[in-house]
């Protein structure tokens, strides 16, 4: 008489290690982390510090040169402060404001501030369009370039404006004749308007529309491998 045949063991009794001998179809092994190698991270995280510094230097010069246009606009749009020259009791020339209650001097500072804010917004948009990734060197370039551009615009406007020698100007035009005062920036804090506007706008654009960090699990495609019991590994 023959012995009964022994049925094969059920699938769940197979060794667990045999389930890992072959990967399921469609599974792609994850790529190595970029942090494993210092040289491999430049290709994904940015062009490199040297390239960013060079770009920042170019942007600083370009933004600073925009101060020429700001100075021309300030000289053209700023209101004129009227002055009048005359002789005092001792026969010496004196100069005084024609309209003591006028607000032209405030308008000069306000015009420069508004123009500087507009230049800051425009320069931030331009830099963001050129390089969307952002970075500390670009922020520094916008800040320094805006300050240099404001200084250049201030000095250019003063140079293009009326003569700084008020007494000589009053003598040239004659007694009682109205002439314009030199272009003067009373509120020196307006020199920071360009840099502050560019900094805030660029950081906002980078936060809203800048590239996001890659998802570390985006490269994993296909079904997740499972062990012999159909459970994903821990």
Tab-separated table of C-alpha atoms in Angstrom:
chain	number	residue	atom	x	y	z
A	1	UNK	CA	0.000	0.000	0.000
A	2	UNK	CA	1.291	3.414	-0.958
A	3	UNK	CA	1.654	6.373	1.418
A	4	UNK	CA	-0.692	9.297	0.827
A	5	UNK	CA	0.816	12.188	-1.014
A	6	UNK	CA	1.716	15.126	1.237
A	7	UNK	CA	0.047	18.335	-0.036
A	8	UNK	CA	2.393	21.291	-0.676
A	9	UNK	CA	2.574	23.903	2.049
A	10	UNK	CA	0.348	26.985	1.661
A	11	UNK	CA	1.875	30.114	0.190
A	12	UNK	CA	1.963	31.910	3.510
A	13	UNK	CA	4.397	29.346	4.924
A	14	UNK	CA	7.072	30.148	2.326
A	15	UNK	CA	10.192	31.869	3.653
A	16	UNK	CA	9.847	35.609	3.806
A	17	UNK	CA	13.216	36.241	2.190
A	18	UNK	CA	12.081	34.651	-1.068
A	19	UNK	CA	9.610	37.501	-1.653
A	20	UNK	CA	12.491	39.954	-2.021
A	21	UNK	CA	14.400	38.028	-4.623
A	22	UNK	CA	12.705	39.922	-7.481
A	23	UNK	CA	11.171	43.373	-7.504
A	24	UNK	CA	7.583	43.760	-8.706
A	25	UNK	CA	7.152	44.964	-12.268
A	26	UNK	CA	7.023	48.728	-12.650
A	27	UNK	CA	9.000	49.431	-9.471
A	28	UNK	CA	11.866	51.904	-9.828
A	29	UNK	CA	14.521	51.967	-7.164
A	30	UNK	CA	14.847	55.366	-5.436
A	31	UNK	CA	17.710	57.546	-6.522
A	32	UNK	CA	20.515	58.208	-4.053
A	33	UNK	CA	20.138	61.255	-1.850
A	34	UNK	CA	21.883	64.345	-3.172
A	35	UNK	CA	23.298	64.996	0.297
A	36	UNK	CA	25.449	61.872	0.033
A	37	UNK	CA	27.956	63.741	-2.131
A	38	UNK	CA	28.959	67.364	-1.831
A	39	UNK	CA	29.695	67.757	-5.537
A	40	UNK	CA	26.417	66.238	-6.724
A	41	UNK	CA	24.250	68.757	-4.890
A	42	UNK	CA	25.213	71.724	-7.098
A	43	UNK	CA	23.385	70.384	-10.118
A	44	UNK	CA	20.058	70.233	-8.278
A	45	UNK	CA	20.219	73.013	-5.683
A	46	UNK	CA	21.671	75.822	-7.796
A	47	UNK	CA	24.429	76.945	-10.103
A	48	UNK	CA	27.017	77.234	-7.342
A	49	UNK	CA	28.187	79.988	-5.054
A	50	UNK	CA	30.750	81.437	-7.493
A	51	UNK	CA	28.131	81.797	-10.230
A	52	UNK	CA	25.648	83.369	-7.798
A	53	UNK	CA	28.249	85.889	-6.623
A	54	UNK	CA	29.060	86.850	-10.221
A	55	UNK	CA	25.369	87.290	-11.012
A	56	UNK	CA	24.913	89.351	-7.848
A	57	UNK	CA	27.786	91.651	-8.847
A	58	UNK	CA	26.264	92.240	-12.285
A	59	UNK	CA	22.837	92.913	-10.773
A	60	UNK	CA	24.334	95.351	-8.260
A	61	UNK	CA	25.949	97.402	-11.026
A	62	UNK	CA	22.828	97.296	-13.220
A	63	UNK	CA	20.523	98.386	-10.394
A	64	UNK	CA	22.914	101.150	-9.316
A	65	UNK	CA	23.054	102.538	-12.854
A	66	UNK	CA	19.271	102.844	-12.731
A	67	UNK	CA	19.912	105.738	-10.357
A	68	UNK	CA	20.744	107.873	-13.377
A	69	UNK	CA	17.156	107.601	-14.577
A	70	UNK	CA	15.840	108.182	-11.065
A	71	UNK	CA	17.919	111.347	-10.743
A	72	UNK	CA	16.659	112.692	-14.064
A	73	UNK	CA	13.041	112.023	-13.140
A	74	UNK	CA	13.468	113.602	-9.709
A	75	UNK	CA	15.021	116.729	-11.216
A	76	UNK	CA	12.197	116.946	-13.764
A	77	UNK	CA	9.195	116.156	-11.542
A	78	UNK	CA	10.165	117.675	-8.200
A	79	UNK	CA	8.388	120.940	-7.373
A	80	UNK	CA	10.441	124.133	-7.285
A	81	UNK	CA	10.896	126.016	-4.026
A	82	UNK	CA	10.565	129.769	-4.804
A	83	UNK	CA	13.103	132.137	-3.280
A	84	UNK	CA	13.436	135.911	-3.367
A	85	UNK	CA	16.584	137.986	-2.848
A	86	UNK	CA	16.882	141.484	-1.477
A	87	UNK	CA	18.930	143.891	0.626
A	88	UNK	CA	18.711	144.197	4.372
A	89	UNK	CA	19.132	147.399	6.419
A	90	UNK	CA	22.904	147.122	6.285
A	91	UNK	CA	22.852	146.756	2.495
A	92	UNK	CA	23.792	143.063	2.475
A	93	UNK	CA	22.066	140.570	0.261
A	94	UNK	CA	19.643	138.182	1.949
A	95	UNK	CA	17.504	135.385	0.557
A	96	UNK	CA	14.190	134.220	1.972
A	97	UNK	CA	11.274	132.025	0.998
A	98	UNK	CA	8.686	133.710	-1.140
A	99	UNK	CA	5.903	131.493	0.194
A	100	UNK	CA	6.598	130.792	3.851
A	101	UNK	CA	3.602	128.458	4.118
A	102	UNK	CA	4.334	126.517	0.957
A	103	UNK	CA	4.887	122.772	0.979
A	104	UNK	CA	7.211	122.565	-2.003
A	105	UNK	CA	10.121	121.373	0.147
A	106	UNK	CA	8.034	118.457	1.412
A	107	UNK	CA	7.016	117.718	-2.153
A	108	UNK	CA	10.665	117.438	-3.187
A	109	UNK	CA	11.278	114.709	-0.603
A	110	UNK	CA	7.976	113.022	-1.385
A	111	UNK	CA	8.710	112.919	-5.105
A	112	UNK	CA	12.069	111.268	-4.522
A	113	UNK	CA	10.543	108.717	-2.119
A	114	UNK	CA	7.715	107.726	-4.460
A	115	UNK	CA	10.055	107.399	-7.421
A	116	UNK	CA	12.498	105.324	-5.370
A	117	UNK	CA	9.703	102.988	-4.253
A	118	UNK	CA	8.617	102.517	-7.869
A	119	UNK	CA	12.191	101.790	-8.937
A	120	UNK	CA	12.489	99.247	-6.138
A	121	UNK	CA	9.380	97.391	-7.279
A	122	UNK	CA	10.470	97.384	-10.931
A	123	UNK	CA	14.007	96.218	-10.149
A	124	UNK	CA	12.685	93.406	-7.927
A	125	UNK	CA	10.373	92.178	-10.715
A	126	UNK	CA	13.190	92.350	-13.266
A	127	UNK	CA	15.627	90.398	-11.096
A	128	UNK	CA	12.983	87.790	-10.295
A	129	UNK	CA	12.227	87.275	-13.982
A	130	UNK	CA	15.930	86.872	-14.753
A	131	UNK	CA	16.550	84.394	-11.952
A	132	UNK	CA	13.574	82.865	-10.208
A	133	UNK	CA	15.504	80.722	-7.748
A	134	UNK	CA	16.494	83.705	-5.612
A	135	UNK	CA	19.172	83.387	-2.980
A	136	UNK	CA	21.048	85.469	-0.458
A	137	UNK	CA	23.503	86.989	-3.005
A	138	UNK	CA	20.597	88.342	-5.080
A	139	UNK	CA	18.935	89.868	-2.035
A	140	UNK	CA	22.203	91.546	-1.060
A	141	UNK	CA	22.676	92.745	-4.647
A	142	UNK	CA	19.222	94.359	-4.712
A	143	UNK	CA	19.777	96.028	-1.350
A	144	UNK	CA	23.238	97.388	-2.127
A	145	UNK	CA	22.339	98.313	-5.715
A	146	UNK	CA	19.242	100.184	-4.576
A	147	UNK	CA	21.226	102.173	-2.023
A	148	UNK	CA	23.941	103.050	-4.544
A	149	UNK	CA	21.310	103.974	-7.123
A	150	UNK	CA	19.584	106.283	-4.634
A	151	UNK	CA	22.862	108.005	-3.776
A	152	UNK	CA	23.642	108.442	-7.457
A	153	UNK	CA	20.166	109.845	-8.156
A	154	UNK	CA	20.402	112.265	-5.247
A	155	UNK	CA	23.756	113.692	-6.283
A	156	UNK	CA	22.766	113.830	-9.959
A	157	UNK	CA	19.550	115.684	-9.193
A	158	UNK	CA	21.376	118.201	-7.026
A	159	UNK	CA	23.968	118.718	-9.747
A	160	UNK	CA	21.336	119.228	-12.463
A	161	UNK	CA	19.194	121.496	-10.302
A	162	UNK	CA	19.581	125.203	-9.656
A	163	UNK	CA	22.872	126.628	-8.454
A	164	UNK	CA	23.935	125.860	-4.910
A	165	UNK	CA	25.282	129.401	-4.448
A	166	UNK	CA	22.001	131.030	-3.483
A	167	UNK	CA	23.400	134.524	-2.856
A	168	UNK	CA	25.178	134.651	-6.208
A	169	UNK	CA	22.009	133.441	-7.927
A	170	UNK	CA	19.942	136.122	-6.186
A	171	UNK	CA	22.368	138.837	-7.311
A	172	UNK	CA	22.279	137.549	-10.880
A	173	UNK	CA	18.477	137.621	-11.175
A	174	UNK	CA	18.119	140.925	-9.294
A	175	UNK	CA	16.355	142.260	-6.255
A	176	UNK	CA	12.795	140.990	-5.690
A	177	UNK	CA	12.955	138.499	-8.590
A	178	UNK	CA	11.743	134.988	-7.819
A	179	UNK	CA	14.101	132.097	-8.526
A	180	UNK	CA	14.205	128.404	-7.617
A	181	UNK	CA	16.057	127.056	-4.629
A	182	UNK	CA	18.668	124.329	-5.075
A	183	UNK	CA	17.298	120.821	-5.262
A	184	UNK	CA	17.701	119.429	-1.772
A	185	UNK	CA	16.763	116.133	-0.129
A	186	UNK	CA	15.796	116.981	3.413
A	187	UNK	CA	14.703	113.493	4.539
A	188	UNK	CA	17.801	111.336	4.107
A	189	UNK	CA	15.758	108.269	5.008
A	190	UNK	CA	14.312	108.416	1.503
A	191	UNK	CA	17.626	106.981	0.297
A	192	UNK	CA	16.549	103.618	1.754
A	193	UNK	CA	13.182	103.502	0.004
A	194	UNK	CA	14.516	101.801	-3.133
A	195	UNK	CA	16.338	99.054	-1.203
A	196	UNK	CA	13.433	98.347	1.146
A	197	UNK	CA	10.876	98.150	-1.653
A	198	UNK	CA	13.091	95.871	-3.751
A	199	UNK	CA	13.802	93.610	-0.773
A	200	UNK	CA	10.159	93.182	0.248
A	201	UNK	CA	8.841	92.661	-3.292
A	202	UNK	CA	11.572	90.211	-4.294
A	203	UNK	CA	11.140	88.105	-1.161
A	204	UNK	CA	7.378	88.056	-1.695
A	205	UNK	CA	7.715	86.994	-5.331
A	206	UNK	CA	10.197	84.279	-4.435
A	207	UNK	CA	7.936	82.939	-1.698
A	208	UNK	CA	4.824	82.924	-3.903
A	209	UNK	CA	6.132	81.995	-7.348
A	210	UNK	CA	9.667	80.704	-6.827
A	211	UNK	CA	10.597	77.060	-7.509
A	212	UNK	CA	9.815	74.633	-4.723
A	213	UNK	CA	12.176	72.034	-3.307
A	214	UNK	CA	11.792	68.676	-5.093
A	215	UNK	CA	9.659	66.016	-3.418
A	216	UNK	CA	12.019	63.260	-2.199
A	217	UNK	CA	9.346	60.635	-2.988
A	218	UNK	CA	8.414	61.961	-6.425
A	219	UNK	CA	10.944	59.708	-8.178
A	220	UNK	CA	9.394	56.526	-6.708
A	221	UNK	CA	6.953	55.095	-9.257
A	222	UNK	CA	4.983	51.893	-9.442
A	223	UNK	CA	3.639	49.748	-6.592
A	224	UNK	CA	5.457	49.588	-3.294
A	225	UNK	CA	7.102	46.162	-2.724
A	226	UNK	CA	5.415	43.950	-0.176
A	227	UNK	CA	6.561	41.038	1.891
A	228	UNK	CA	5.240	37.502	1.683
A	229	UNK	CA	2.135	38.422	3.658
A	230	UNK	CA	1.167	41.326	1.362
A	231	UNK	CA	2.161	43.987	3.880
A	232	UNK	CA	4.421	46.913	2.855
A	233	UNK	CA	7.754	46.839	4.670
A	234	UNK	CA	8.226	49.200	7.615
